[in-house]
Coordinates of C-alpha atoms in Angstrom, one line a residue:
M167 CA -49.4 22.3 13.4
C168 CA -52.3 23.6 11.4
G169 CA -53.4 27.2 12.0
I170 CA -56.8 28.6 13.1
V171 CA -58.0 32.2 13.0
G172 CA -61.5 33.4 13.9
Y173 CA -62.9 36.9 14.2
I174 CA -66.1 38.5 15.4
G175 CA -66.6 42.2 15.9
K176 CA -67.5 45.4 13.9
K177 CA -64.8 45.2 11.3
N178 CA -64.6 43.1 8.1
A179 CA -63.6 39.6 9.1
I180 CA -62.1 38.6 5.7
P181 CA -58.9 40.7 5.6
I182 CA -58.3 40.1 9.3
I183 CA -58.5 36.3 8.9
I184 CA -56.4 36.3 5.8
E185 CA -53.7 38.4 7.5
G186 CA -53.8 36.2 10.6
L187 CA -53.4 33.0 8.5
K188 CA -50.4 34.6 6.8
R189 CA -48.8 35.1 10.2
L190 CA -49.3 31.4 10.8
E191 CA -47.7 30.2 7.6
Y192 CA -44.5 29.4 9.4
R193 CA -46.3 26.5 11.1
G194 CA -46.4 24.5 7.9
Y195 CA -49.5 23.8 5.8
D196 CA -50.6 22.5 2.4
S197 CA -54.0 24.1 1.9
A198 CA -56.0 27.0 3.3
G199 CA -59.6 28.1 3.6
L200 CA -62.1 30.4 5.3
A201 CA -65.8 30.6 6.0
I202 CA -68.0 33.7 6.6
I203 CA -71.7 34.4 7.2
N204 CA -72.8 37.1 4.7
D205 CA -75.4 39.8 5.1
K206 CA -78.1 37.4 3.9
R207 CA -77.3 35.0 6.7
Q208 CA -75.8 32.5 4.3
L209 CA -72.6 30.5 4.9
E210 CA -69.9 31.1 2.3
V211 CA -66.9 28.8 2.2
F212 CA -63.7 29.3 0.2
K213 CA -60.8 26.8 0.2
Q214 CA -57.9 25.9 -2.0
K215 CA -54.9 23.6 -2.1
G216 CA -51.6 25.3 -1.8
K217 CA -50.6 28.6 -0.3
I218 CA -52.8 31.4 1.0
V219 CA -52.1 33.4 -2.2
A220 CA -53.9 30.6 -4.1
L221 CA -56.9 31.0 -1.8
E222 CA -56.9 34.8 -2.4
R223 CA -57.0 34.2 -6.1
I224 CA -60.3 32.3 -6.0
M225 CA -62.1 34.9 -3.9
P226 CA -61.6 38.4 -5.3
Q227 CA -65.3 39.3 -5.0
A228 CA -65.6 37.9 -1.5
Q229 CA -62.7 40.1 -0.4
R230 CA -64.9 43.1 -1.2
T231 CA -67.8 41.6 0.8
F232 CA -68.4 42.7 4.3
S233 CA -68.9 40.2 7.0
N234 CA -68.2 40.7 10.7
I235 CA -67.7 37.0 11.5
G236 CA -65.6 34.3 10.1
I237 CA -63.1 31.4 10.7
G238 CA -60.0 30.5 8.7
H239 CA -57.6 27.6 8.6
T240 CA -54.3 26.4 7.2
R241 CA -54.1 22.6 7.0
W242 CA -51.2 20.2 7.4
A243 CA -52.5 16.9 6.0
T244 CA -53.1 14.0 8.4
H245 CA -56.3 12.2 7.2
G246 CA -56.5 12.5 3.4
K247 CA -54.2 14.0 0.7
P248 CA -53.5 17.7 0.6
N249 CA -56.2 18.9 -1.9
T250 CA -59.0 21.3 -2.0
I251 CA -61.7 18.8 -1.0
N252 CA -59.9 17.8 2.2
A253 CA -59.1 21.5 3.0
H254 CA -60.9 23.2 5.9
P255 CA -63.5 24.5 6.7
H256 CA -65.8 21.6 6.5
T257 CA -69.6 21.9 6.7
C258 CA -72.6 20.1 8.0
S259 CA -75.0 18.4 5.6
Q260 CA -77.4 21.4 5.7
N261 CA -74.5 23.8 4.8
K262 CA -75.4 25.9 7.9
I263 CA -72.4 25.0 10.1
A264 CA -68.7 25.4 9.2
L265 CA -65.9 24.0 11.3
V266 CA -62.1 24.4 11.3
H267 CA -60.1 21.8 13.3
N268 CA -56.5 21.2 14.4
G269 CA -55.7 17.7 15.8
I270 CA -56.9 14.2 15.2
I271 CA -60.3 12.6 16.0
E272 CA -59.1 9.1 16.7
N273 CA -62.5 7.4 16.6
Y274 CA -63.7 9.2 13.5
I275 CA -64.3 5.9 11.6
A276 CA -66.8 4.7 14.2
L277 CA -68.5 8.1 14.3
K278 CA -68.6 8.2 10.5
T279 CA -70.2 4.7 10.4
K280 CA -73.0 5.8 12.7
L281 CA -73.6 8.9 10.7
I282 CA -73.8 6.8 7.5
D283 CA -76.4 4.6 9.2
H284 CA -78.4 7.8 9.7
G285 CA -78.2 8.6 5.9
Y286 CA -75.2 10.9 5.9
S287 CA -72.7 11.0 3.0
F288 CA -69.1 12.4 3.0
D289 CA -67.1 14.2 0.3
S290 CA -63.6 14.2 1.9
E291 CA -61.2 11.7 3.5
T292 CA -60.9 13.7 6.7
D293 CA -61.8 13.1 10.3
T294 CA -62.8 16.8 10.5
E295 CA -65.7 16.5 8.1
V296 CA -67.0 13.7 10.4
L297 CA -66.9 16.1 13.3
A298 CA -68.6 18.9 11.3
K299 CA -71.5 16.6 10.4
L300 CA -71.7 15.2 13.9
I301 CA -72.2 18.7 15.2
G302 CA -74.8 19.3 12.5
F303 CA -76.6 16.1 13.6
F304 CA -77.0 17.3 17.1
Y305 CA -77.8 20.8 16.0
Q306 CA -80.9 19.5 14.2
Q307 CA -82.1 18.1 17.5
D308 CA -81.5 21.0 19.8
N309 CA -81.2 24.1 17.5
D310 CA -78.4 25.3 19.8
L311 CA -74.9 25.5 18.5
V312 CA -73.1 25.4 21.9
I313 CA -75.1 22.3 23.0
A314 CA -74.5 20.6 19.7
V315 CA -70.7 21.2 19.9
K316 CA -70.6 19.9 23.5
K317 CA -72.6 16.7 22.6
A318 CA -70.3 16.0 19.6
L319 CA -67.1 16.6 21.6
K320 CA -68.3 14.2 24.4
L321 CA -68.3 11.5 21.7
A322 CA -65.0 12.5 20.0
K323 CA -61.8 10.8 21.2
G324 CA -58.5 12.4 20.4
A325 CA -57.1 15.9 20.1
Y326 CA -58.7 19.0 18.9
G327 CA -58.7 22.8 18.7
I328 CA -61.8 23.9 16.8
A329 CA -63.8 27.0 15.8
V330 CA -67.4 26.7 14.6
I331 CA -69.9 29.2 13.1
C332 CA -73.6 28.7 12.1
S333 CA -75.6 30.7 9.7
D334 CA -78.7 30.4 11.9
D335 CA -76.7 32.1 14.7
P336 CA -74.7 34.7 12.8
S337 CA -73.4 36.5 15.8
R338 CA -71.5 33.7 17.6
I339 CA -68.3 31.7 17.3
V340 CA -68.0 28.5 19.4
A341 CA -64.4 27.3 20.0
A342 CA -63.0 24.5 22.1
R343 CA -59.7 22.7 22.8
K344 CA -58.4 19.4 24.0
G345 CA -54.7 18.7 23.4
S346 CA -54.3 21.3 20.7
P347 CA -53.6 25.0 21.6
L348 CA -56.2 27.6 21.3
I349 CA -56.4 31.2 22.5
L350 CA -59.1 33.9 22.8
G351 CA -57.9 37.3 21.9
I352 CA -59.8 40.3 23.6
G353 CA -59.9 43.5 21.6
N354 CA -62.0 46.6 21.7
D355 CA -65.6 45.5 20.9
E356 CA -64.1 42.5 19.0
F357 CA -62.8 39.0 19.8
F358 CA -60.3 36.7 18.1
V359 CA -59.8 33.0 18.2
A360 CA -56.4 31.6 17.1
S361 CA -54.1 28.6 17.6
D362 CA -51.2 30.9 18.0
V363 CA -50.8 34.4 19.5
N364 CA -48.8 35.5 16.4
A365 CA -52.1 35.6 14.5
V366 CA -53.7 38.3 16.7
I367 CA -50.8 40.2 18.3
I368 CA -51.2 43.1 15.8
H369 CA -54.8 43.6 17.1
T370 CA -54.5 42.8 20.8
H371 CA -52.1 41.9 23.6
K372 CA -54.8 40.5 25.9
V373 CA -55.4 36.8 25.6
I374 CA -56.9 33.9 27.4
Y375 CA -55.3 30.5 27.0
L376 CA -58.0 27.9 26.9
N377 CA -57.4 24.7 28.8
D378 CA -58.3 21.1 27.8
D379 CA -62.1 20.4 27.7
E380 CA -63.0 24.1 27.8
I381 CA -65.5 25.6 25.4
V382 CA -65.9 29.3 24.7
S383 CA -69.0 30.9 23.2
I384 CA -68.2 34.3 21.8
T385 CA -70.4 37.1 20.6
K386 CA -69.3 40.5 19.5
D387 CA -70.1 41.9 22.9
N388 CA -69.1 39.1 25.3
F389 CA -67.9 35.6 25.9
E390 CA -68.5 32.7 28.2
I391 CA -66.2 29.8 29.0
T392 CA -67.6 26.5 30.2
N393 CA -66.5 22.9 30.3
L394 CA -68.2 19.8 28.9
D395 CA -70.2 19.5 32.1
N396 CA -71.6 23.0 31.6
E397 CA -69.6 24.4 34.6
I398 CA -68.7 28.1 34.1
I399 CA -64.9 28.6 34.1
E400 CA -63.4 31.8 35.5
A401 CA -61.2 33.2 32.8
I402 CA -57.6 34.4 33.4
V403 CA -56.6 37.2 31.0
S404 CA -52.8 37.3 30.2
E405 CA -50.9 40.2 28.7
V406 CA -48.6 39.2 25.8
D407 CA -45.5 41.2 26.3
W408 CA -43.7 41.3 22.9
D409 CA -43.6 43.5 19.9
I410 CA -44.9 42.8 16.3
S411 CA -41.4 43.4 15.0
T412 CA -40.2 40.1 16.5
I413 CA -42.3 38.2 13.9
E414 CA -41.2 40.2 10.9
K415 CA -38.1 39.4 8.8
G416 CA -36.8 42.9 8.6
D417 CA -33.8 43.1 6.1
Y418 CA -33.1 39.3 6.2
K419 CA -34.0 37.1 3.3
H420 CA -35.5 34.4 5.5
F421 CA -36.6 34.1 9.1
M422 CA -34.1 31.3 9.6
L423 CA -31.2 33.5 8.8
K424 CA -32.6 36.3 11.0
E425 CA -32.9 33.8 13.9
I426 CA -29.4 32.5 13.4
F427 CA -28.1 36.0 13.6
E428 CA -30.2 36.7 16.7
Q429 CA -28.3 34.1 18.8
P430 CA -25.9 36.5 20.4
V431 CA -28.9 38.1 22.0
S432 CA -31.0 35.0 22.6
V433 CA -28.2 33.1 24.3
E434 CA -27.6 36.1 26.5
N435 CA -31.3 36.3 27.3
A436 CA -31.2 32.7 28.4
F437 CA -28.6 33.3 31.1
R438 CA -29.4 37.0 31.9
G439 CA -30.2 37.4 35.6
R440 CA -29.4 33.8 36.4
L441 CA -25.7 34.1 37.2
I442 CA -24.8 34.7 40.8
S443 CA -21.3 36.0 40.6
K444 CA -20.7 36.5 44.4
M445 CA -21.4 32.8 45.0
S446 CA -20.0 31.6 41.7
T447 CA -23.2 29.7 40.9
V448 CA -26.4 29.8 39.0
R449 CA -30.0 30.4 40.1
L450 CA -33.0 29.0 38.2
G451 CA -35.8 30.4 40.3
G452 CA -38.6 28.9 38.3
L453 CA -37.7 25.4 39.7
N454 CA -38.7 26.5 43.2
M455 CA -36.1 24.1 44.7
T456 CA -33.8 24.7 47.7
P457 CA -30.2 23.6 47.8
A458 CA -31.3 20.6 49.9
D459 CA -33.9 19.7 47.3
L460 CA -31.2 19.8 44.6
R461 CA -28.9 17.6 46.6
N462 CA -31.6 15.0 47.0
I463 CA -32.0 14.4 43.3
K464 CA -30.7 10.9 42.5
K465 CA -31.7 10.7 38.8
I466 CA -32.9 13.0 36.0
Q467 CA -35.1 12.0 33.1
I468 CA -35.1 14.3 30.1
I469 CA -37.9 13.9 27.6
A470 CA -38.1 15.7 24.3
C471 CA -38.5 15.5 20.5
G472 CA -36.3 16.4 17.5
T473 CA -34.0 19.4 18.1
S474 CA -35.0 19.6 21.8
W475 CA -33.9 15.9 22.2
H476 CA -30.5 16.9 20.8
S477 CA -30.2 19.6 23.4
G478 CA -31.2 17.1 26.0
L479 CA -28.3 14.9 25.0
I480 CA -25.9 17.7 25.6
G481 CA -27.7 18.3 29.0
K482 CA -27.0 14.6 29.9
F483 CA -23.3 15.0 29.1
V484 CA -22.8 18.2 31.2
I485 CA -25.1 17.2 34.1
E486 CA -23.4 13.8 34.5
S487 CA -20.0 15.4 34.2
L488 CA -20.5 18.3 36.7
A489 CA -23.1 17.0 39.1
R490 CA -22.5 13.2 38.8
I491 CA -26.2 12.6 38.6
P492 CA -27.3 9.9 36.1
V493 CA -29.5 11.2 33.3
D494 CA -31.6 9.4 30.8
V495 CA -32.7 11.2 27.6
E496 CA -35.7 9.7 25.8
Y497 CA -37.9 10.6 22.8
A498 CA -41.3 11.6 24.1
S499 CA -43.0 9.5 21.5
E500 CA -41.3 6.4 22.8
F501 CA -41.6 7.2 26.5
R502 CA -45.4 7.5 26.4
Y503 CA -46.0 4.1 24.9
R504 CA -43.9 1.9 27.2
N505 CA -43.7 1.2 30.9
P506 CA -40.8 3.4 32.0
I507 CA -39.1 3.0 35.3
I508 CA -39.4 6.2 37.3
T509 CA -38.3 6.1 40.9
P510 CA -39.6 8.6 43.5
D511 CA -36.2 10.3 43.7
T512 CA -36.2 11.0 39.9
I513 CA -37.2 14.4 38.5
V514 CA -38.3 14.8 34.9
F515 CA -37.5 17.7 32.5
V516 CA -39.7 18.0 29.4
I517 CA -38.3 20.3 26.7
S518 CA -40.4 21.9 23.9
Q519 CA -39.8 25.2 22.1
S520 CA -43.6 25.7 21.6
G521 CA -44.7 24.1 24.9
E522 CA -47.4 22.4 22.9
T523 CA -45.7 19.4 21.4
A524 CA -48.3 16.6 21.5
D525 CA -46.0 13.7 22.4
T526 CA -44.1 15.7 25.0
L527 CA -47.3 16.8 26.6
A528 CA -48.5 13.2 26.8
A529 CA -45.1 12.1 28.3
L530 CA -45.4 15.0 30.9
R531 CA -48.8 13.7 31.9
E532 CA -47.6 10.1 32.1
A533 CA -44.7 11.1 34.4
K534 CA -47.0 13.2 36.6
A535 CA -49.4 10.4 36.9
R536 CA -46.5 8.3 38.4
G537 CA -46.1 10.9 41.2
V538 CA -42.8 12.5 40.3
K539 CA -42.0 16.2 39.9
V540 CA -42.0 17.4 36.3
F541 CA -40.3 20.6 35.1
G542 CA -40.6 22.3 31.8
I543 CA -38.0 24.0 29.6
T544 CA -39.9 26.0 27.0
N545 CA -40.0 29.2 25.1
V546 CA -43.6 30.2 25.1
V547 CA -45.1 31.9 28.1
G548 CA -48.6 30.6 28.9
S549 CA -48.1 27.4 26.8
T550 CA -49.6 24.1 28.0
I551 CA -46.3 22.7 29.2
A552 CA -45.7 25.9 31.2
R553 CA -49.1 25.6 32.8
E554 CA -49.0 21.9 33.6
T555 CA -45.5 21.4 35.0
D556 CA -44.5 21.8 38.6
G557 CA -42.1 24.5 37.7
G558 CA -39.6 25.2 35.0
V559 CA -37.4 27.6 33.1
Y560 CA -38.3 29.8 30.2
I561 CA -35.5 30.0 27.6
H562 CA -36.4 33.6 26.5
A563 CA -35.4 33.0 22.9
G564 CA -38.1 35.3 21.5
N565 CA -40.3 34.3 18.7
E566 CA -38.9 31.6 16.4
I567 CA -40.7 31.6 13.1
G568 CA -38.5 29.4 10.9
V569 CA -39.6 25.7 11.0
A570 CA -36.0 24.6 11.4
S571 CA -35.1 25.5 15.0
T572 CA -31.9 27.4 15.5
K573 CA -31.9 29.9 18.4
A574 CA -34.2 27.7 20.5
F575 CA -31.6 25.0 20.3
T576 CA -28.8 27.2 21.6
S577 CA -31.1 28.7 24.3
Q578 CA -32.3 25.3 25.5
T579 CA -28.7 24.1 25.6
T580 CA -27.7 27.2 27.6
V581 CA -30.4 26.5 30.1
L582 CA -29.4 22.9 30.5
I583 CA -25.7 23.9 31.0
L584 CA -26.9 26.4 33.7
L585 CA -28.8 23.6 35.3
A586 CA -25.7 21.4 35.2
V587 CA -23.6 24.0 36.9
M588 CA -26.2 24.8 39.5
L589 CA -26.4 21.0 40.4
G590 CA -22.7 20.7 40.3
R591 CA -22.1 23.6 42.7
V592 CA -24.4 22.0 45.4
N593 CA -22.7 18.7 44.9
H594 CA -19.1 18.5 43.6
I595 CA -17.6 21.4 41.7
D596 CA -15.8 24.2 43.6
P597 CA -16.3 28.0 43.4
A598 CA -13.2 28.4 41.2
Y599 CA -14.9 26.4 38.5
G600 CA -18.1 28.2 39.0
K601 CA -16.4 31.5 38.6
R602 CA -14.5 30.5 35.5
F603 CA -17.8 29.2 34.0
I604 CA -19.6 32.5 34.6
N605 CA -16.8 34.5 33.1
E606 CA -16.6 32.3 30.0
L607 CA -20.4 32.2 29.5
R608 CA -20.6 36.0 29.5
L609 CA -18.1 35.9 26.6
I610 CA -20.2 33.5 24.5
P611 CA -22.5 36.1 22.8
D612 CA -19.5 38.0 21.5
K613 CA -17.9 34.8 20.3
I614 CA -21.1 33.8 18.5
Q615 CA -21.0 37.2 16.8
T616 CA -17.4 36.5 15.7
I617 CA -18.5 33.2 14.0
L618 CA -21.4 35.0 12.3
Q619 CA -18.8 37.2 10.5
S620 CA -17.8 34.1 8.6
N621 CA -21.2 33.9 7.0
D622 CA -20.0 34.8 3.4
Y623 CA -17.1 32.3 3.7
I624 CA -19.5 29.5 4.8
R625 CA -21.7 30.3 1.8
E626 CA -18.8 29.7 -0.5
I627 CA -18.2 26.3 1.2
A628 CA -21.9 25.6 0.7
K629 CA -21.5 26.1 -3.0
T630 CA -19.0 23.3 -3.2
I631 CA -21.4 20.6 -1.7
M632 CA -24.8 22.0 -2.5
N633 CA -25.4 19.2 -5.1
S634 CA -24.5 16.4 -2.8
T635 CA -27.0 13.7 -2.2
N636 CA -25.6 12.5 1.2
A637 CA -23.5 13.9 4.0
L638 CA -22.0 12.6 7.2
Y639 CA -21.6 14.6 10.3
L640 CA -19.1 13.4 12.9
G641 CA -18.5 14.4 16.5
R642 CA -17.3 12.8 19.8
G643 CA -18.5 13.4 23.4
L644 CA -20.8 16.4 23.6
H645 CA -20.1 17.2 20.0
F646 CA -22.0 14.0 18.9
P647 CA -25.4 15.7 19.7
V648 CA -24.2 18.7 17.7
A649 CA -23.4 16.5 14.8
L650 CA -26.9 15.1 15.0
E651 CA -28.3 18.6 15.1
G652 CA -26.2 19.7 12.1
A653 CA -27.4 16.7 10.1
L654 CA -31.0 17.3 11.1
K655 CA -30.8 20.9 9.9
L656 CA -29.5 19.8 6.5
K657 CA -32.2 17.2 6.1
E658 CA -35.0 19.5 7.1
I659 CA -34.4 22.4 4.7
S660 CA -32.2 21.1 1.9
Y661 CA -33.7 17.6 1.5
I662 CA -30.2 16.1 1.4
H663 CA -29.9 12.9 3.3
A664 CA -27.5 13.4 6.2
E665 CA -26.5 11.3 9.3
G666 CA -24.9 12.4 12.5
Y667 CA -22.6 9.8 14.0
P668 CA -20.1 9.4 16.8
A669 CA -16.8 9.6 15.0
A670 CA -15.4 6.4 16.4
E671 CA -18.4 4.5 15.4
M672 CA -17.8 5.4 11.7
K673 CA -15.7 2.3 11.4
H674 CA -18.7 0.1 12.3
G675 CA -20.6 0.8 9.1
P676 CA -20.8 4.3 7.7
I677 CA -17.1 4.3 6.5
A678 CA -18.4 2.1 3.6
L679 CA -20.2 5.1 2.3
I680 CA -17.2 7.4 2.1
D681 CA -15.8 8.5 -1.3
K682 CA -14.9 11.7 -3.0
N683 CA -18.5 12.6 -3.5
M684 CA -19.5 12.2 0.2
P685 CA -18.9 15.4 2.2
V686 CA -17.9 14.7 5.8
I687 CA -18.5 17.6 8.2
A688 CA -16.5 17.1 11.4
I689 CA -16.4 18.9 14.7
A690 CA -12.8 18.6 15.9
L691 CA -12.2 21.1 18.7
K692 CA -9.4 21.2 21.1
D693 CA -10.5 19.2 24.1
D694 CA -9.6 16.0 25.9
I695 CA -10.4 13.7 23.0
Y696 CA -9.1 15.9 20.2
D697 CA -6.4 13.4 19.2
K698 CA -9.0 10.7 18.9
I699 CA -11.2 12.5 16.4
I700 CA -8.1 13.6 14.4
S701 CA -7.3 9.9 14.0
N702 CA -10.9 9.3 12.8
L703 CA -10.6 12.0 10.2
Q704 CA -7.3 10.6 8.9
E705 CA -9.4 7.4 8.2
V706 CA -11.8 9.5 6.1
K707 CA -8.9 11.2 4.3
A708 CA -7.4 7.8 3.4
R709 CA -10.6 7.0 1.6
N710 CA -10.7 10.2 -0.4
G711 CA -13.5 11.7 1.7
R712 CA -14.2 15.4 1.3
I713 CA -13.7 16.9 4.8
I714 CA -15.1 20.2 6.2
T715 CA -13.9 20.7 9.7
I716 CA -15.2 22.9 12.5
A717 CA -12.0 23.7 14.4
T718 CA -10.6 25.8 17.3
Q719 CA -9.1 29.1 16.2
G720 CA -5.4 28.7 15.6
D721 CA -5.4 25.0 15.0
D722 CA -3.3 24.5 11.9
L723 CA -3.1 20.7 12.0
V724 CA -6.6 20.2 10.6
T725 CA -5.6 22.0 7.4
D726 CA -3.5 19.0 6.4
F727 CA -6.5 16.8 5.8
S728 CA -9.5 19.2 5.4
Q729 CA -10.6 20.7 2.2
D730 CA -12.2 23.5 4.2
V731 CA -11.9 24.7 7.8
I732 CA -14.4 26.9 9.7
Y733 CA -12.7 28.3 12.8
I734 CA -14.5 29.1 16.0
P735 CA -13.2 30.9 19.1
E736 CA -11.9 28.9 22.0
T737 CA -13.9 28.4 25.2
I738 CA -14.3 25.8 28.0
D739 CA -15.5 22.4 27.0
I740 CA -19.1 22.5 28.2
L741 CA -19.8 25.7 26.3
Q742 CA -18.3 24.6 23.0
P743 CA -21.7 23.3 21.6
L744 CA -23.0 26.9 21.7
L745 CA -20.3 27.8 19.2
S746 CA -19.8 24.7 17.1
V747 CA -23.5 24.5 16.1
I748 CA -23.5 28.0 14.5
P749 CA -21.5 27.1 11.4
L750 CA -23.6 24.0 10.9
Q751 CA -26.8 26.1 11.0
L752 CA -25.3 28.6 8.5
L753 CA -24.1 25.8 6.2
A754 CA -27.5 24.1 6.1
Y755 CA -29.2 27.5 5.5
H756 CA -26.9 28.4 2.6
I757 CA -27.2 25.0 0.9
A758 CA -31.0 25.2 1.0
D759 CA -31.0 28.8 -0.2
L760 CA -28.6 28.0 -3.1
R761 CA -30.9 25.1 -4.1
N762 CA -33.8 27.7 -4.3
L763 CA -35.8 25.9 -1.6
D764 CA -38.4 27.3 0.8
V765 CA -36.1 27.6 3.8
D766 CA -38.6 28.8 6.3
Q767 CA -41.4 26.4 5.3
P768 CA -39.8 23.1 4.2
R769 CA -42.0 20.5 2.7
N770 CA -44.0 18.2 4.9
L771 CA -42.8 19.9 8.2
A772 CA -44.6 22.0 10.7
K773 CA -43.2 24.3 13.4
S774 CA -45.3 23.1 16.3
V775 CA -46.1 19.3 16.2
T776 CA -49.4 19.2 17.9
V777 CA -50.5 15.7 16.6
E778 CA -48.9 12.3 17.0

């Protein structure tokens, strides 16, 4: 969630760190800071509540200072309020060591108590200051920064990605990870530490993804990776294969709008090379499973959080429909803290855009510990989920910078639909259906493009409900998860309370909320239960509800009871969510933009949730 950037080399560290932190702003944060070692071998720390521009305002002289080593941080508050005192970096009692930290030290109270017994005092409310002073405590004993960090981390319980510098050792950064992502960027006579490749991609495409319990000691000339037991780790250098333009807004006002409009391409990338026309089927090579393996699957468990969980619900519907395999979908945060029943013939899919979601990672490890195969569906090559699963599928959505996920949702859903068809073809469905599916899927990018042409019209609809305080989203069947996703998007970026509900369940409570001030956004597409949801919407009309309907092109019936209708092209049932969600994304975006809110960085949220 928080962002880490570190630099050591021949260049001035300060502008490099500031620039890197700005490229991590999308992750969500409430304060920022950096630490350098100046030419007098003194530690200088600057930090400020608020955005990075607020940090820059308090350090105009420092920005003219030259320092070839430094660490920076953007903080998303966990322990302690978002203020300047709690911002990172934190320092040891001798003001020699500075530390930035992502994650949570779970036993910080016990460690803090022991340090207080040794005469230490604390200024902040954070667990990070405890870790900084603990490292300082061991540094006084050994006068070796690497040893001090290792000793401290052996006592720390929880998750961390850290970077540390010391004024006594002004040519070294020590970094380590456990449960929170951290990479080492390799440049020309320079090295970078970051929690996200985005922070360093402008400088280098060569990175090393640190694994849990690994520590890297970096000088301007070299680096060494070891573990907590002092064993040397052989590094694997990866080449990051994407262009800087993918993390820039271009002509769009916000990243979220750019990413909504990228979906014709991102959805096509999700199925590109995976459709086998001659056999009317699908191939997902990353699963490394034969047709016999696929036929032997008796149950599937899907584990995810947030938007990924919604895509998992769609996956459940289409897999059970086409492959007749029972599917459970569970929140990762719930799965990890109960005693789930996982039989040997079950396979598990974990879904995470970033591949670093803390709860999903913990659920992955719990499932693997029970001896079943676990596969990942993720967007980020080299992410922890990609490395720890038995196989999986990349969604190839490209960089998603906006906190509110859009193109990752449609790409994840596309992959799950591909999985359903692949399983269906080895079990029940015939080649004719497979052929029709492939033909229809290839048309989806153009159909999404058609919907995007309604952008201005949807903005006009947004103006009519932008001041609402509540909204209800209704759908049935596989459109219920789309309703959940639409409501989530509205909540995330406009701060309007919204609920997604199965339309038929409305009578069991939510109908009490409906009046002329309560917008109801309904997905009423032509499918097997079209008549049912039309009846549900008539119930809303009878209570003076304001109805906005997502409908199939050419459906004139819905105009009789809808104040506004957004039409989408026709397609086969299982592909409809890829189209029906687009207007909901645009509606949420325009409402938030019209309310003059920070669309890409909504309050209290972070892009990659790497803490519980």
